[in-house]
mmCIF file of C-alpha atoms in Angstrom:
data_model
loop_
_atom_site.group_PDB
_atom_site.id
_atom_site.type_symbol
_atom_site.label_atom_id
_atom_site.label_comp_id
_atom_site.label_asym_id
_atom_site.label_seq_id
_atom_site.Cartn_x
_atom_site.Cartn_y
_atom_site.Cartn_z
ATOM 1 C CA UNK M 21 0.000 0.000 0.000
ATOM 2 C CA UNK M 22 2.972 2.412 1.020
ATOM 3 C CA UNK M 23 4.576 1.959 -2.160
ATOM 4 C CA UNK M 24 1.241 2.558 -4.217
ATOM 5 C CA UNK M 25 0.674 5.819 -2.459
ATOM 6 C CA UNK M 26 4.630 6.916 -2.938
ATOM 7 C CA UNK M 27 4.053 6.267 -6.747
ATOM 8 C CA UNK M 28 0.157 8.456 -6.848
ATOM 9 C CA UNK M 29 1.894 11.321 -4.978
ATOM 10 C CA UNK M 30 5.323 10.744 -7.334
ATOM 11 C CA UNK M 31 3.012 10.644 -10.657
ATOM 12 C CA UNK M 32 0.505 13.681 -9.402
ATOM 13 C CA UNK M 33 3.420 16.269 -7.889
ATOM 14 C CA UNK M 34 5.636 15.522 -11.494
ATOM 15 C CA UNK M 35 2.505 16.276 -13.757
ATOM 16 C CA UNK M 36 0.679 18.757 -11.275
ATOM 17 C CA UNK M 37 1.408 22.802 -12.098
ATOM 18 C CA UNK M 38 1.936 24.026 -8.615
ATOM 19 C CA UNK M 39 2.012 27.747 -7.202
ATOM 20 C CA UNK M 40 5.280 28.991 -5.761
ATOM 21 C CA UNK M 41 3.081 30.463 -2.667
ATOM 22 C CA UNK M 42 0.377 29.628 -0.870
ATOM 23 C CA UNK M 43 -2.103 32.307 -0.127
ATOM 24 C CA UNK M 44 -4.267 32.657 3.592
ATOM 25 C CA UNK M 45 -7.680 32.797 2.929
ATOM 26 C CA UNK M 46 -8.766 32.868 6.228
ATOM 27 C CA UNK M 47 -7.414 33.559 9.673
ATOM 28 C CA UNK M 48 -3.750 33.284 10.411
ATOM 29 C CA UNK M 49 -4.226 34.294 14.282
ATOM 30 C CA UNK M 50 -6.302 32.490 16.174
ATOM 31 C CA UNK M 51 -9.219 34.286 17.703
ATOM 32 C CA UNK M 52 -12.845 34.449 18.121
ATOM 33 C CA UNK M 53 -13.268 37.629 15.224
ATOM 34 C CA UNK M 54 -15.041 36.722 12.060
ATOM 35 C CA UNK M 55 -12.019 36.747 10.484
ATOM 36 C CA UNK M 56 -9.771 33.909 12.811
ATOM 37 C CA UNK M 57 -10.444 31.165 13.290
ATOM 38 C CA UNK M 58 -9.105 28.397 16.712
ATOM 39 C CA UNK M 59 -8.367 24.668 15.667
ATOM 40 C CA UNK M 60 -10.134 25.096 12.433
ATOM 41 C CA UNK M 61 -11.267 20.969 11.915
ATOM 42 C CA UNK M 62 -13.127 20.524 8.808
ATOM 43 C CA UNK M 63 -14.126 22.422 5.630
ATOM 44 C CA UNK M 64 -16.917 22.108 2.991
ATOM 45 C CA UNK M 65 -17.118 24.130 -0.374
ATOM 46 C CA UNK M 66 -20.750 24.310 -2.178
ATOM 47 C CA UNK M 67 -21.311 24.719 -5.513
ATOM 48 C CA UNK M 68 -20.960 28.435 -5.236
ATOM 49 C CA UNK M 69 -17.406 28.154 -4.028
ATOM 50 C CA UNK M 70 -18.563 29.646 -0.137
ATOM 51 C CA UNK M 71 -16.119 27.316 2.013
ATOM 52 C CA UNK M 72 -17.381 26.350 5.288
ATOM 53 C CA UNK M 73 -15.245 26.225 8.027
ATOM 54 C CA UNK M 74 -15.516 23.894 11.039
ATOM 55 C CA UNK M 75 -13.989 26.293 13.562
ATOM 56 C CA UNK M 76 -13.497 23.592 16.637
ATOM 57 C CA UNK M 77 -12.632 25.417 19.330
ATOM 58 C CA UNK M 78 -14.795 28.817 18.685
ATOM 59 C CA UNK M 79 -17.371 26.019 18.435
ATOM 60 C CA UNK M 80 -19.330 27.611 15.499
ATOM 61 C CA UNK M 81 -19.441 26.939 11.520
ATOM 62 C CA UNK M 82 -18.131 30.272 9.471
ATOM 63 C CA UNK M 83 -19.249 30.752 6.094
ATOM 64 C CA UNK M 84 -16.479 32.452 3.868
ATOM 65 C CA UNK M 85 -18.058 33.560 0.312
ATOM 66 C CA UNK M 86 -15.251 33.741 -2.128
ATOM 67 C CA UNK M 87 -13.407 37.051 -2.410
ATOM 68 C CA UNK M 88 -14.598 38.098 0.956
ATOM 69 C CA UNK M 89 -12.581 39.577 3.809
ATOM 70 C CA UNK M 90 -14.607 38.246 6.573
ATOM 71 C CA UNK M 91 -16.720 35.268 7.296
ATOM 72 C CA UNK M 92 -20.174 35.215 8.702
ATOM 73 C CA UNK M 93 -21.198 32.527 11.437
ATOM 74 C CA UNK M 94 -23.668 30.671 10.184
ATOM 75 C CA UNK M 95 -24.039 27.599 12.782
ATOM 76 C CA UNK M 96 -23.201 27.789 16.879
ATOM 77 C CA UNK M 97 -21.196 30.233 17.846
ATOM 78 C CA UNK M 98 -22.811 31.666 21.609
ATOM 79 C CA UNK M 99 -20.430 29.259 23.208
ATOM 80 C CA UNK M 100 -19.775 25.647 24.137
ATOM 81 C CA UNK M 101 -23.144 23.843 24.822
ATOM 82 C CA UNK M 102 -25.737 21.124 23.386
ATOM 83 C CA UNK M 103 -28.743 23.458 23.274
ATOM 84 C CA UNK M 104 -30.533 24.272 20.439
ATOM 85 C CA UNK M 105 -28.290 26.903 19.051
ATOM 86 C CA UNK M 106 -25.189 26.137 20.072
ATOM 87 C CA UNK M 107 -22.063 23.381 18.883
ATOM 88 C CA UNK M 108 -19.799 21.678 21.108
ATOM 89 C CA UNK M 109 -16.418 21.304 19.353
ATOM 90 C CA UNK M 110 -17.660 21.095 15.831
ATOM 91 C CA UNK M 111 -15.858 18.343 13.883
ATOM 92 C CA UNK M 112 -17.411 18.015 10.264
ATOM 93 C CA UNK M 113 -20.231 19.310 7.685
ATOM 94 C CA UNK M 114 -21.895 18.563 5.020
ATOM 95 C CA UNK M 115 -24.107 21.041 3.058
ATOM 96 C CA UNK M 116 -26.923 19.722 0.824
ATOM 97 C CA UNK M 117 -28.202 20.942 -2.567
ATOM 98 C CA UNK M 118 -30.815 22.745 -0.515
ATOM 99 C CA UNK M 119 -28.466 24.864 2.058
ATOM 100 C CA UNK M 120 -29.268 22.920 4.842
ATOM 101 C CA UNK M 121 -26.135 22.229 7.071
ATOM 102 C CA UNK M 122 -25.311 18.596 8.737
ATOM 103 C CA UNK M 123 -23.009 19.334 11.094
ATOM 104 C CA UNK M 124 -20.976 16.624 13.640
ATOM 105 C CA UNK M 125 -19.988 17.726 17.040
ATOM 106 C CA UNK M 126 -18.914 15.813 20.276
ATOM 107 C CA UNK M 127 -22.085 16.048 22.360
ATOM 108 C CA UNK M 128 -19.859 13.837 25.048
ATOM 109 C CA UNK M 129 -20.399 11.505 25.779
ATOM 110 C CA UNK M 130 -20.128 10.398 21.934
ATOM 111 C CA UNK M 131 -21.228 12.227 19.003
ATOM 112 C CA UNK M 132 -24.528 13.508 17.528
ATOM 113 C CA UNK M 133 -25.217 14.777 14.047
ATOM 114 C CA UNK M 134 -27.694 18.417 14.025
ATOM 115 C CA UNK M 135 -29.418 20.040 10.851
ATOM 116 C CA UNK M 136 -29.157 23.453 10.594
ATOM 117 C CA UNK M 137 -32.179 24.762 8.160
ATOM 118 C CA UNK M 138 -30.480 27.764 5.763
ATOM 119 C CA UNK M 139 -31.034 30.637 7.215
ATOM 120 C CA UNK M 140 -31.618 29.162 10.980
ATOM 121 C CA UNK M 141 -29.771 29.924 14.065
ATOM 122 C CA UNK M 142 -30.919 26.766 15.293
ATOM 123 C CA UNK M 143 -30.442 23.237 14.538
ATOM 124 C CA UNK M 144 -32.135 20.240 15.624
ATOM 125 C CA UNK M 145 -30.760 16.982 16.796
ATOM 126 C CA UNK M 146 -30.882 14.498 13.803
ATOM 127 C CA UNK M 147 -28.945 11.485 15.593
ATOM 128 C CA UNK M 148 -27.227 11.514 18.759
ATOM 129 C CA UNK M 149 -24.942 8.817 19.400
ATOM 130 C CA UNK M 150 -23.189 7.476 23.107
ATOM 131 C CA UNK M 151 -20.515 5.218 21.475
ATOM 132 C CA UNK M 152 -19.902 6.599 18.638
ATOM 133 C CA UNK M 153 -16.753 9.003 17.820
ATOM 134 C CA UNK M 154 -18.094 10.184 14.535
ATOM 135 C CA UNK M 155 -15.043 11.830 12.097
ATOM 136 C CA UNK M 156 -16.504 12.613 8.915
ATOM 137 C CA UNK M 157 -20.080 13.785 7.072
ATOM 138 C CA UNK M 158 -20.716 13.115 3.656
ATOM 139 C CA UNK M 159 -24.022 12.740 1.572
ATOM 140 C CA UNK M 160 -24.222 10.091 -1.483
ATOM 141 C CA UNK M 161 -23.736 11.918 -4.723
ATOM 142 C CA UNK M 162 -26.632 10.299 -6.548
ATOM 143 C CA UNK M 163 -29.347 10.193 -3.796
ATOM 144 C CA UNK M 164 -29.208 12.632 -0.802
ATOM 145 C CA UNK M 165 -31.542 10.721 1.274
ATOM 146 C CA UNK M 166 -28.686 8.699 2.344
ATOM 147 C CA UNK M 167 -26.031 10.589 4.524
ATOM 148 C CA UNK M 168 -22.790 8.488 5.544
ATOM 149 C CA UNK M 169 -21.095 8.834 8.924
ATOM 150 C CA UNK M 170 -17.341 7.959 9.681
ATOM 151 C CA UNK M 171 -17.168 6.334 13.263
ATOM 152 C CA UNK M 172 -13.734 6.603 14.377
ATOM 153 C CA UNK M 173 -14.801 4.338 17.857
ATOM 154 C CA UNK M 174 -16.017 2.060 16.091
ATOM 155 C CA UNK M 175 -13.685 2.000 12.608
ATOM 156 C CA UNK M 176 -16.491 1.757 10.322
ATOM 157 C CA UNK M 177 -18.772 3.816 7.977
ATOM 158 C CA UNK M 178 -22.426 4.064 8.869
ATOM 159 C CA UNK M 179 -25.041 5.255 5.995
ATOM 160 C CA UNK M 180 -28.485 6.540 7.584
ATOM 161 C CA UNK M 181 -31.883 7.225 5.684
ATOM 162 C CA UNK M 182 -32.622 11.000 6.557
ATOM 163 C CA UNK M 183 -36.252 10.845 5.322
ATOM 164 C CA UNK M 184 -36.593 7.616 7.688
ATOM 165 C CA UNK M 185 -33.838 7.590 10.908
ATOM 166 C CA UNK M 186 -34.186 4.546 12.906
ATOM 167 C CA UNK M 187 -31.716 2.643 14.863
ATOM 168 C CA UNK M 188 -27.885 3.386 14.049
ATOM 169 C CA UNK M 189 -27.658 3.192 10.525
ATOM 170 C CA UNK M 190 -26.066 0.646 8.596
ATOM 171 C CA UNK M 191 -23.106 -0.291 8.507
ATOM 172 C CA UNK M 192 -21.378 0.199 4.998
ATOM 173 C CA UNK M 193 -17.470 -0.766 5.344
ATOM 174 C CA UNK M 194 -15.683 -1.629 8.531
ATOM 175 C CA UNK M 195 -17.314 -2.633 11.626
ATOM 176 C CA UNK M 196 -14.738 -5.574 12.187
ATOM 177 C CA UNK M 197 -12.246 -4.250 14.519
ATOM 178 C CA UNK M 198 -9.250 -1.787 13.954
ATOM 179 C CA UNK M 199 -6.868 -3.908 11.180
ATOM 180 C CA UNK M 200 -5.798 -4.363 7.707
ATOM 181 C CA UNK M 201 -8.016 -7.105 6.217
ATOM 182 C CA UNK M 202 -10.541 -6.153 3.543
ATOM 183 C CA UNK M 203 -13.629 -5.996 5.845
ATOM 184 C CA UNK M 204 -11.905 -3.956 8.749
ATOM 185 C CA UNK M 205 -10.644 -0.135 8.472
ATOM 186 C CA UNK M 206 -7.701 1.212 10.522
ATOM 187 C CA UNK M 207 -7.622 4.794 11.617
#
């Protein structure tokens, strides 16, 4: 595996075009202003290019439109907390075609996933999880009624039915143990 990987990163840096610099688009000092960001986790970009930014430890979601010079919170925000409102160390998000965030934060203990309406300075509580140390967010391309999960507890990959949420999802890939074999995912 380590030497397929070597050769992909080989074979994409010699034919990539690469900029001399890199360029901060957001933050640089940490902070709480619209404009910093603290242990910035996660990012999504939609299909207007407006990134949003998981900002962990200012426990909020910032939504940067391109060519802006400051960010707007759209998610959390008021502080650490598992009220309607707020975000307790954001990890991931997922936007659908719709503007509706699904967001990932560590509810402790575990993990719970909230949907944020576009527009809404509230979200509600989709799935809340006790043993579950969800990484990742991610809807399928070709039917977003299904949203996957990464569960870093449990090193597999759940997929859940949004229009229909019972029980805790399927499991996908993984769910064998930590390990190498085909049916197991490390971390």
């Amino acid at each position: 595996m380590h030497n397929e990987l070597t050769h992909f990163l080989d074979t994409l840096c010699s034919r990539g075009i690469w900029a001399r610099d890199g360029k901060t688009v957001i933050g640089g000092t940490q902070g709480n202003a619209t404009n910093q960001l603290h242990s910035p986790e996660g990012i999504y970009i939609d299909s207007t290019n407006a990134l949003y930014i998981v900002d962990r430890l200012n426990h909020r979601i910032i939504k940067w439109e391109q060519e802006a010079i400051t960010g707007n919170v759209v998610a959390g925000g008021i502080g650490p907390g598992v009220k309607p409102g707020e975000l307790f160390q954001p990890r991931a998000i997922t936007v659908d075609k719709q503007g509706t965030m699904y967001i990932i934060d560590n509810s402790m203990p575990g993990s719970r996933v909230t949907r944020w309406q576009k527009g809404s300075k509230v979200g509600d509580v989709l799935f809340e999880f006790k043993h579950i140390i969800a990484g990742g967010i991610a809807f399928d391309p070709n039917d977003e009624d299904y949203l996957y999960l990464a569960d870093r507890y449990e090193h597999s990959v759940l997929r859940f039915n949004i229009k229909n949420i019972t029980g805790n999802g399927e499991i996908v890939a993984g769910g064998n143990h930590i390990g190498p074999a085909l049916n197991q995912l490390e971390q």
